[in-house]
Short mmCIF file of C-alpha atoms and ligand atoms in Angstrom, two decimals:
data_model
loop_
_atom_site.label_atom_id
_atom_site.label_comp_id
_atom_site.label_asym_id
_atom_site.label_seq_id
_atom_site.Cartn_x
_atom_site.Cartn_y
_atom_site.Cartn_z
CA MET L 961 8.73 -9.84 -24.91
CA LEU L 962 5.07 -9.29 -24.12
CA THR L 963 2.62 -7.87 -26.64
CA LEU L 964 -0.96 -6.91 -25.98
CA SER L 965 -2.93 -6.25 -29.13
CA GLY L 966 -6.45 -4.91 -29.26
CA LEU L 967 -7.05 -6.09 -25.71
CA SER L 968 -10.60 -5.38 -24.56
CA LYS L 969 -12.70 -6.43 -21.63
CA THR L 970 -16.36 -5.79 -21.02
CA TYR L 971 -17.66 -7.41 -17.84
CA LYS L 972 -21.06 -9.13 -17.73
CA THR L 973 -22.33 -6.08 -15.83
CA GLY L 974 -21.74 -4.05 -19.01
CA ASP L 975 -18.72 -2.20 -17.56
CA THR L 976 -16.04 -1.75 -20.20
CA ALA L 977 -12.78 -1.97 -18.24
CA LEU L 978 -10.41 -2.13 -21.23
CA ALA L 979 -11.00 -0.81 -24.71
CA ASP L 980 -8.58 -1.79 -27.47
CA VAL L 981 -5.30 -1.62 -25.56
CA THR L 982 -2.21 -2.28 -27.64
CA LEU L 983 1.29 -2.18 -26.17
CA THR L 984 4.59 -4.00 -26.24
CA VAL L 985 6.87 -4.58 -23.25
CA PRO L 986 10.40 -5.43 -24.43
CA GLU L 987 12.90 -7.57 -22.53
CA GLY L 988 14.13 -5.94 -19.36
CA GLN L 989 11.65 -3.08 -19.31
CA ILE L 990 9.96 -2.06 -16.07
CA LEU L 991 6.62 -0.51 -16.91
CA GLY L 992 4.43 1.30 -14.39
CA LEU L 993 0.68 1.36 -14.97
CA ILE L 994 -1.00 4.41 -13.48
CA GLY L 995 -4.43 5.96 -13.63
CA PRO L 996 -7.36 6.77 -11.41
CA SER L 997 -9.31 4.08 -9.61
CA GLY L 998 -11.53 2.20 -12.07
CA ALA L 999 -9.24 2.97 -15.04
CA GLY L 1000 -8.71 -0.73 -15.79
CA LYS L 1001 -5.26 -1.32 -14.28
CA SER L 1002 -6.03 -4.53 -12.44
CA THR L 1003 -8.19 -5.79 -15.28
CA LEU L 1004 -5.21 -5.34 -17.60
CA ILE L 1005 -2.90 -7.26 -15.29
CA ARG L 1006 -5.47 -10.02 -14.82
CA CYS L 1007 -6.11 -10.37 -18.53
CA ILE L 1008 -2.42 -11.13 -19.06
CA ASN L 1009 -2.48 -14.27 -16.93
CA ARG L 1010 -6.15 -14.82 -17.76
CA LEU L 1011 -7.48 -14.57 -14.26
CA VAL L 1012 -9.88 -12.40 -16.24
CA GLU L 1013 -10.92 -13.63 -19.69
CA PRO L 1014 -10.48 -10.87 -22.29
CA THR L 1015 -13.48 -10.11 -24.50
CA ALA L 1016 -11.22 -9.50 -27.50
CA GLY L 1017 -7.57 -9.19 -28.40
CA GLU L 1018 -4.35 -11.12 -27.94
CA VAL L 1019 -1.77 -11.51 -25.19
CA THR L 1020 1.46 -12.79 -26.69
CA LEU L 1021 4.34 -13.83 -24.42
CA GLY L 1022 7.34 -14.79 -26.53
CA LYS L 1023 5.63 -16.65 -29.36
CA VAL L 1024 2.58 -17.93 -27.50
CA ASN L 1025 -0.82 -16.24 -27.59
CA LEU L 1026 -2.21 -16.95 -24.12
CA VAL L 1027 -5.78 -16.11 -25.15
CA GLY L 1028 -7.62 -19.17 -26.31
CA LEU L 1029 -5.36 -21.75 -24.66
CA GLY L 1030 -7.00 -24.76 -23.04
CA LYS L 1031 -6.80 -25.37 -19.30
CA SER L 1032 -3.75 -27.61 -19.08
CA GLU L 1033 -1.69 -25.61 -21.56
CA LEU L 1034 -2.69 -22.39 -19.77
CA ARG L 1035 -1.52 -23.87 -16.46
CA ARG L 1036 1.86 -24.60 -18.05
CA GLN L 1037 2.16 -21.17 -19.64
CA ARG L 1038 1.28 -19.42 -16.37
CA ARG L 1039 4.48 -20.78 -14.87
CA ARG L 1040 6.27 -18.30 -17.12
CA ILE L 1041 4.60 -15.38 -15.33
CA GLY L 1042 5.48 -14.42 -11.75
CA MET L 1043 2.85 -12.61 -9.67
CA ILE L 1044 3.37 -10.22 -6.77
CA PHE L 1045 0.32 -8.99 -4.87
CA GLN L 1046 -0.68 -6.05 -2.71
CA GLU L 1047 -1.62 -8.22 0.24
CA TYR L 1048 1.34 -10.57 -0.36
CA ALA L 1049 -0.84 -13.72 -0.53
CA LEU L 1050 1.57 -15.71 1.62
CA VAL L 1051 0.55 -18.83 3.47
CA GLU L 1052 0.69 -17.43 6.99
CA ARG L 1053 1.27 -20.66 8.89
CA LEU L 1054 4.16 -21.77 6.67
CA THR L 1055 7.73 -20.59 7.04
CA VAL L 1056 9.41 -18.04 4.82
CA MET L 1057 11.40 -20.82 3.14
CA GLU L 1058 8.28 -22.91 2.54
CA ASN L 1059 6.51 -19.93 1.00
CA VAL L 1060 9.42 -19.30 -1.36
CA LEU L 1061 9.61 -22.96 -2.35
CA SER L 1062 5.89 -22.98 -3.10
CA GLY L 1063 6.75 -20.64 -5.99
CA ARG L 1064 9.17 -23.20 -7.30
CA LEU L 1065 6.75 -26.08 -6.85
CA GLY L 1066 3.78 -24.26 -8.30
CA TYR L 1067 1.61 -25.26 -5.35
CA VAL L 1068 1.53 -24.88 -1.59
CA PRO L 1069 3.08 -27.82 0.24
CA PHE L 1070 0.69 -29.10 2.88
CA TRP L 1071 2.99 -31.37 4.78
CA ARG L 1072 5.32 -29.64 7.21
CA SER L 1073 8.29 -31.93 6.77
CA PHE L 1074 8.56 -31.38 3.04
CA LEU L 1075 11.79 -29.41 3.29
CA ARG L 1076 13.63 -32.57 4.26
CA LYS L 1077 12.20 -34.38 1.25
CA TYR L 1078 12.71 -31.60 -1.20
CA PRO L 1079 15.59 -31.56 -3.75
CA GLY L 1080 18.60 -29.83 -2.25
CA ALA L 1081 19.30 -27.77 -5.36
CA ASP L 1082 15.93 -26.03 -5.14
CA VAL L 1083 16.31 -25.37 -1.42
CA GLN L 1084 19.74 -23.92 -2.07
CA ARG L 1085 18.35 -21.70 -4.79
CA ALA L 1086 15.59 -20.54 -2.46
CA TYR L 1087 18.27 -19.59 0.11
CA GLN L 1088 20.05 -17.56 -2.58
CA LEU L 1089 16.83 -15.70 -3.32
CA LEU L 1090 16.20 -15.08 0.37
CA ASP L 1091 19.72 -13.74 0.63
CA ARG L 1092 19.07 -11.41 -2.31
CA VAL L 1093 15.92 -9.98 -0.73
CA GLY L 1094 17.63 -9.63 2.66
CA LEU L 1095 15.75 -12.34 4.55
CA ILE L 1096 18.32 -15.11 4.88
CA ASP L 1097 18.12 -14.91 8.69
CA HIS L 1098 14.34 -15.25 8.63
CA ALA L 1099 14.08 -18.41 6.52
CA ASP L 1100 12.60 -20.52 9.32
CA LYS L 1101 10.24 -17.92 10.71
CA ARG L 1102 6.54 -18.25 10.05
CA ALA L 1103 5.19 -15.75 7.54
CA ASP L 1104 2.76 -14.36 10.12
CA ALA L 1105 5.70 -13.24 12.28
CA LEU L 1106 6.96 -10.80 9.63
CA SER L 1107 6.38 -7.11 9.01
CA GLY L 1108 4.62 -5.92 5.85
CA GLY L 1109 7.88 -5.01 4.12
CA GLN L 1110 9.39 -8.39 4.98
CA ARG L 1111 6.28 -10.16 3.66
CA GLN L 1112 6.57 -8.37 0.36
CA ARG L 1113 10.23 -9.43 0.18
CA VAL L 1114 9.04 -13.02 0.56
CA GLY L 1115 6.47 -12.34 -2.18
CA ILE L 1116 9.27 -11.17 -4.47
CA ALA L 1117 11.47 -14.19 -3.69
CA ARG L 1118 8.55 -16.55 -4.25
CA ALA L 1119 7.78 -15.02 -7.65
CA LEU L 1120 11.46 -15.29 -8.65
CA ALA L 1121 11.66 -18.91 -7.50
CA GLN L 1122 9.62 -19.99 -10.50
CA ASP L 1123 12.17 -18.40 -12.90
CA PRO L 1124 9.57 -16.25 -14.62
CA GLU L 1125 9.97 -14.51 -17.97
CA LEU L 1126 7.64 -11.73 -16.89
CA LEU L 1127 6.59 -10.25 -13.55
CA LEU L 1128 3.08 -8.93 -12.95
CA VAL L 1129 2.99 -6.77 -9.87
CA ASP L 1130 -0.32 -5.51 -8.52
CA GLU L 1131 -0.05 -2.51 -6.16
CA PRO L 1132 3.01 -3.93 -4.35
CA THR L 1133 3.32 -1.09 -1.86
CA ALA L 1134 -0.30 -0.13 -1.25
CA SER L 1135 -0.21 -1.66 2.25
CA LEU L 1136 3.20 -0.24 3.19
CA ASP L 1137 4.43 3.04 4.68
CA PRO L 1138 6.27 5.48 2.35
CA LYS L 1139 9.79 4.55 3.45
CA THR L 1140 9.19 0.81 3.17
CA SER L 1141 7.44 1.39 -0.17
CA ARG L 1142 10.55 3.01 -1.59
CA GLN L 1143 12.75 0.19 -0.27
CA ILE L 1144 10.52 -2.42 -1.87
CA MET L 1145 10.36 -0.56 -5.19
CA ARG L 1146 14.14 -0.18 -5.19
CA LEU L 1147 14.66 -3.88 -4.50
CA LEU L 1148 12.13 -4.93 -7.12
CA THR L 1149 13.49 -2.70 -9.86
CA GLU L 1150 17.12 -3.61 -9.08
CA ILE L 1151 16.34 -7.31 -9.29
CA CYS L 1152 14.50 -6.87 -12.59
CA ALA L 1153 17.42 -4.89 -13.99
CA GLU L 1154 19.95 -7.52 -12.85
CA ARG L 1155 18.02 -10.26 -14.62
CA GLY L 1156 16.72 -8.35 -17.61
CA LEU L 1157 13.30 -9.38 -16.35
CA PRO L 1158 10.40 -7.34 -17.75
CA ALA L 1159 7.72 -6.25 -15.30
CA ILE L 1160 4.36 -4.53 -15.34
CA VAL L 1161 3.73 -2.78 -12.07
CA ASN L 1162 0.24 -1.53 -11.24
CA ILE L 1163 1.07 1.46 -9.10
CA HIS L 1164 -1.37 3.95 -7.69
CA ASP L 1165 1.29 6.28 -6.33
CA VAL L 1166 2.37 8.48 -9.25
CA PRO L 1167 5.50 10.01 -7.59
CA LEU L 1168 6.68 6.50 -6.73
CA ALA L 1169 6.10 5.43 -10.35
CA GLN L 1170 8.04 8.43 -11.57
CA GLN L 1171 10.95 7.66 -9.28
CA PHE L 1172 11.34 4.00 -10.13
CA MET L 1173 9.71 3.09 -13.46
CA GLN L 1174 11.49 3.28 -16.80
CA ARG L 1175 8.25 3.72 -18.70
CA ILE L 1176 4.84 4.86 -17.57
CA VAL L 1177 1.53 3.96 -19.17
CA GLY L 1178 -1.48 5.96 -18.01
CA LEU L 1179 -4.91 4.39 -18.31
CA ARG L 1180 -8.19 6.19 -18.14
CA ALA L 1181 -11.57 4.56 -18.72
CA GLY L 1182 -9.85 1.52 -20.20
CA ARG L 1183 -7.77 3.40 -22.74
CA VAL L 1184 -4.10 4.31 -22.89
CA VAL L 1185 -3.93 8.08 -22.43
CA PHE L 1186 -0.21 8.38 -21.73
CA ASP L 1187 2.78 6.27 -22.75
CA GLY L 1188 6.24 7.64 -22.16
CA SER L 1189 9.13 8.25 -19.79
CA PRO L 1190 8.70 9.60 -16.25
CA ASP L 1191 10.09 12.95 -17.45
CA GLU L 1192 7.50 13.22 -20.19
CA LEU L 1193 4.77 12.50 -17.64
CA THR L 1194 5.91 15.44 -15.52
CA GLU L 1195 5.67 17.71 -18.55
CA ALA L 1196 2.20 16.40 -19.43
CA THR L 1197 0.71 16.96 -15.99
P1 LIG C 613 -7.96 12.63 -8.76
O1 LIG C 613 -8.86 11.43 -8.61
O2 LIG C 613 -7.12 12.95 -7.57
O3 LIG C 613 -8.61 13.84 -9.36
P2 LIG C 613 -7.16 11.57 -11.25
O4 LIG C 613 -8.31 10.63 -11.15
O5 LIG C 613 -7.24 12.66 -12.26
O6 LIG C 613 -6.87 12.21 -9.83
O7 LIG C 613 -5.83 10.77 -11.49
C1 LIG C 613 -5.24 9.91 -10.53
C2 LIG C 613 -3.76 9.86 -10.79
O8 LIG C 613 -3.47 9.39 -12.09
C3 LIG C 613 -3.19 11.27 -10.66
O9 LIG C 613 -2.14 11.25 -9.72
C4 LIG C 613 -2.71 11.65 -12.04
O10 LIG C 613 -1.42 12.26 -12.00
C5 LIG C 613 -2.65 10.34 -12.79
N1 LIG C 613 -3.21 10.57 -14.10
C6 LIG C 613 -4.47 10.86 -14.38
N2 LIG C 613 -4.65 11.03 -15.68
C7 LIG C 613 -3.48 10.81 -16.27
C8 LIG C 613 -3.01 10.83 -17.60
N3 LIG C 613 -3.80 11.15 -18.62
N4 LIG C 613 -1.73 10.53 -17.83
C9 LIG C 613 -0.95 10.22 -16.83
N5 LIG C 613 -1.31 10.21 -15.55
C10 LIG C 613 -2.55 10.49 -15.26
P1 LIG C 614 -8.36 -0.18 -11.54
O1 LIG C 614 -7.51 -1.36 -11.22
O2 LIG C 614 -7.67 0.82 -12.42
O3 LIG C 614 -8.96 0.47 -10.33
P2 LIG C 614 -10.29 -2.12 -12.49
O4 LIG C 614 -9.65 -2.91 -13.56
O5 LIG C 614 -10.40 -2.70 -11.15
O6 LIG C 614 -9.59 -0.68 -12.43
O7 LIG C 614 -11.76 -1.70 -12.96
C1 LIG C 614 -12.07 -1.18 -14.25
C2 LIG C 614 -13.59 -1.13 -14.45
O8 LIG C 614 -14.11 -2.46 -14.50
C3 LIG C 614 -14.35 -0.43 -13.34
O9 LIG C 614 -15.44 0.24 -13.92
C4 LIG C 614 -14.82 -1.57 -12.46
O10 LIG C 614 -16.01 -1.22 -11.80
C5 LIG C 614 -15.05 -2.67 -13.48
N1 LIG C 614 -14.85 -4.02 -12.90
C6 LIG C 614 -13.70 -4.50 -12.38
N2 LIG C 614 -13.84 -5.77 -11.99
C7 LIG C 614 -15.13 -6.11 -12.28
C8 LIG C 614 -15.91 -7.30 -12.12
N3 LIG C 614 -15.37 -8.41 -11.59
N4 LIG C 614 -17.17 -7.28 -12.54
C9 LIG C 614 -17.70 -6.17 -13.10
N5 LIG C 614 -17.03 -5.04 -13.27
C10 LIG C 614 -15.76 -4.99 -12.87
#
């Protein structure tokens, strides 16, 4: 379970991106964050893994408050959080398999022959994940040979490879066409449901959020202005 309490962020420029956000994401819940550009969605996601340092408030994952942790403890705690990005953030010159394993390792392998040296159990698990995301036949292709949708599938498999307790997903379909976007959202939400894995998905596309998210939180000027089911959102707008 993830709890944000009194989370606030004011940047050095004086911009207040988050103002006293409190919310709880229970096990297995898939939460979509919506709101206009500048509402604070990516700041919220980045405060959770402390890519952005909150000005005030707490981020509690399980029993650990991630705010205030020192560097080495933070590095360890971040392994509990899987990240999926808009632009995939794959290492283009590495293979699909190598990219997925980098999630398991926690770093990008820089020697090409590392697959041969790597523990078989982890490689096998990476193959299982590639099978689940529909890329088993592409394991040895370089990432730069893939389409956008395929890249995001690799991004999903890589995030899962670290066995996260929480997924943070930042605009996963913003670079994809509508059909591929729906396929990716379906895959992502099915996998989360299978594993009981909670996720926060920053999603600009409101109809897509309504179709796939269990709960929707609307942000505006750094505050929560809506928190409810997709049906309730339709009634409110
Ligand atoms: P636009 O920039 O097109 O005028 P807005 O900035 O008002 O749209 O909002 C962007 C998106 O966020 C819209 O699709 C809208 O449905 C959604 N949205 C805006 N405000 C809320 C809110 N209070 N609760 C839920 N969703 C909202
Ligand atoms: P969203 O993801 O909903 O578009 P952001 O979290 O990116 O919103 O931005 C929220 C507010 O914080 C905006 O006013 C934006 O200009 C400001 N902001 C975001 N990142 C920075 C930054 N690194 N430095 C200063 N201001 C920032």
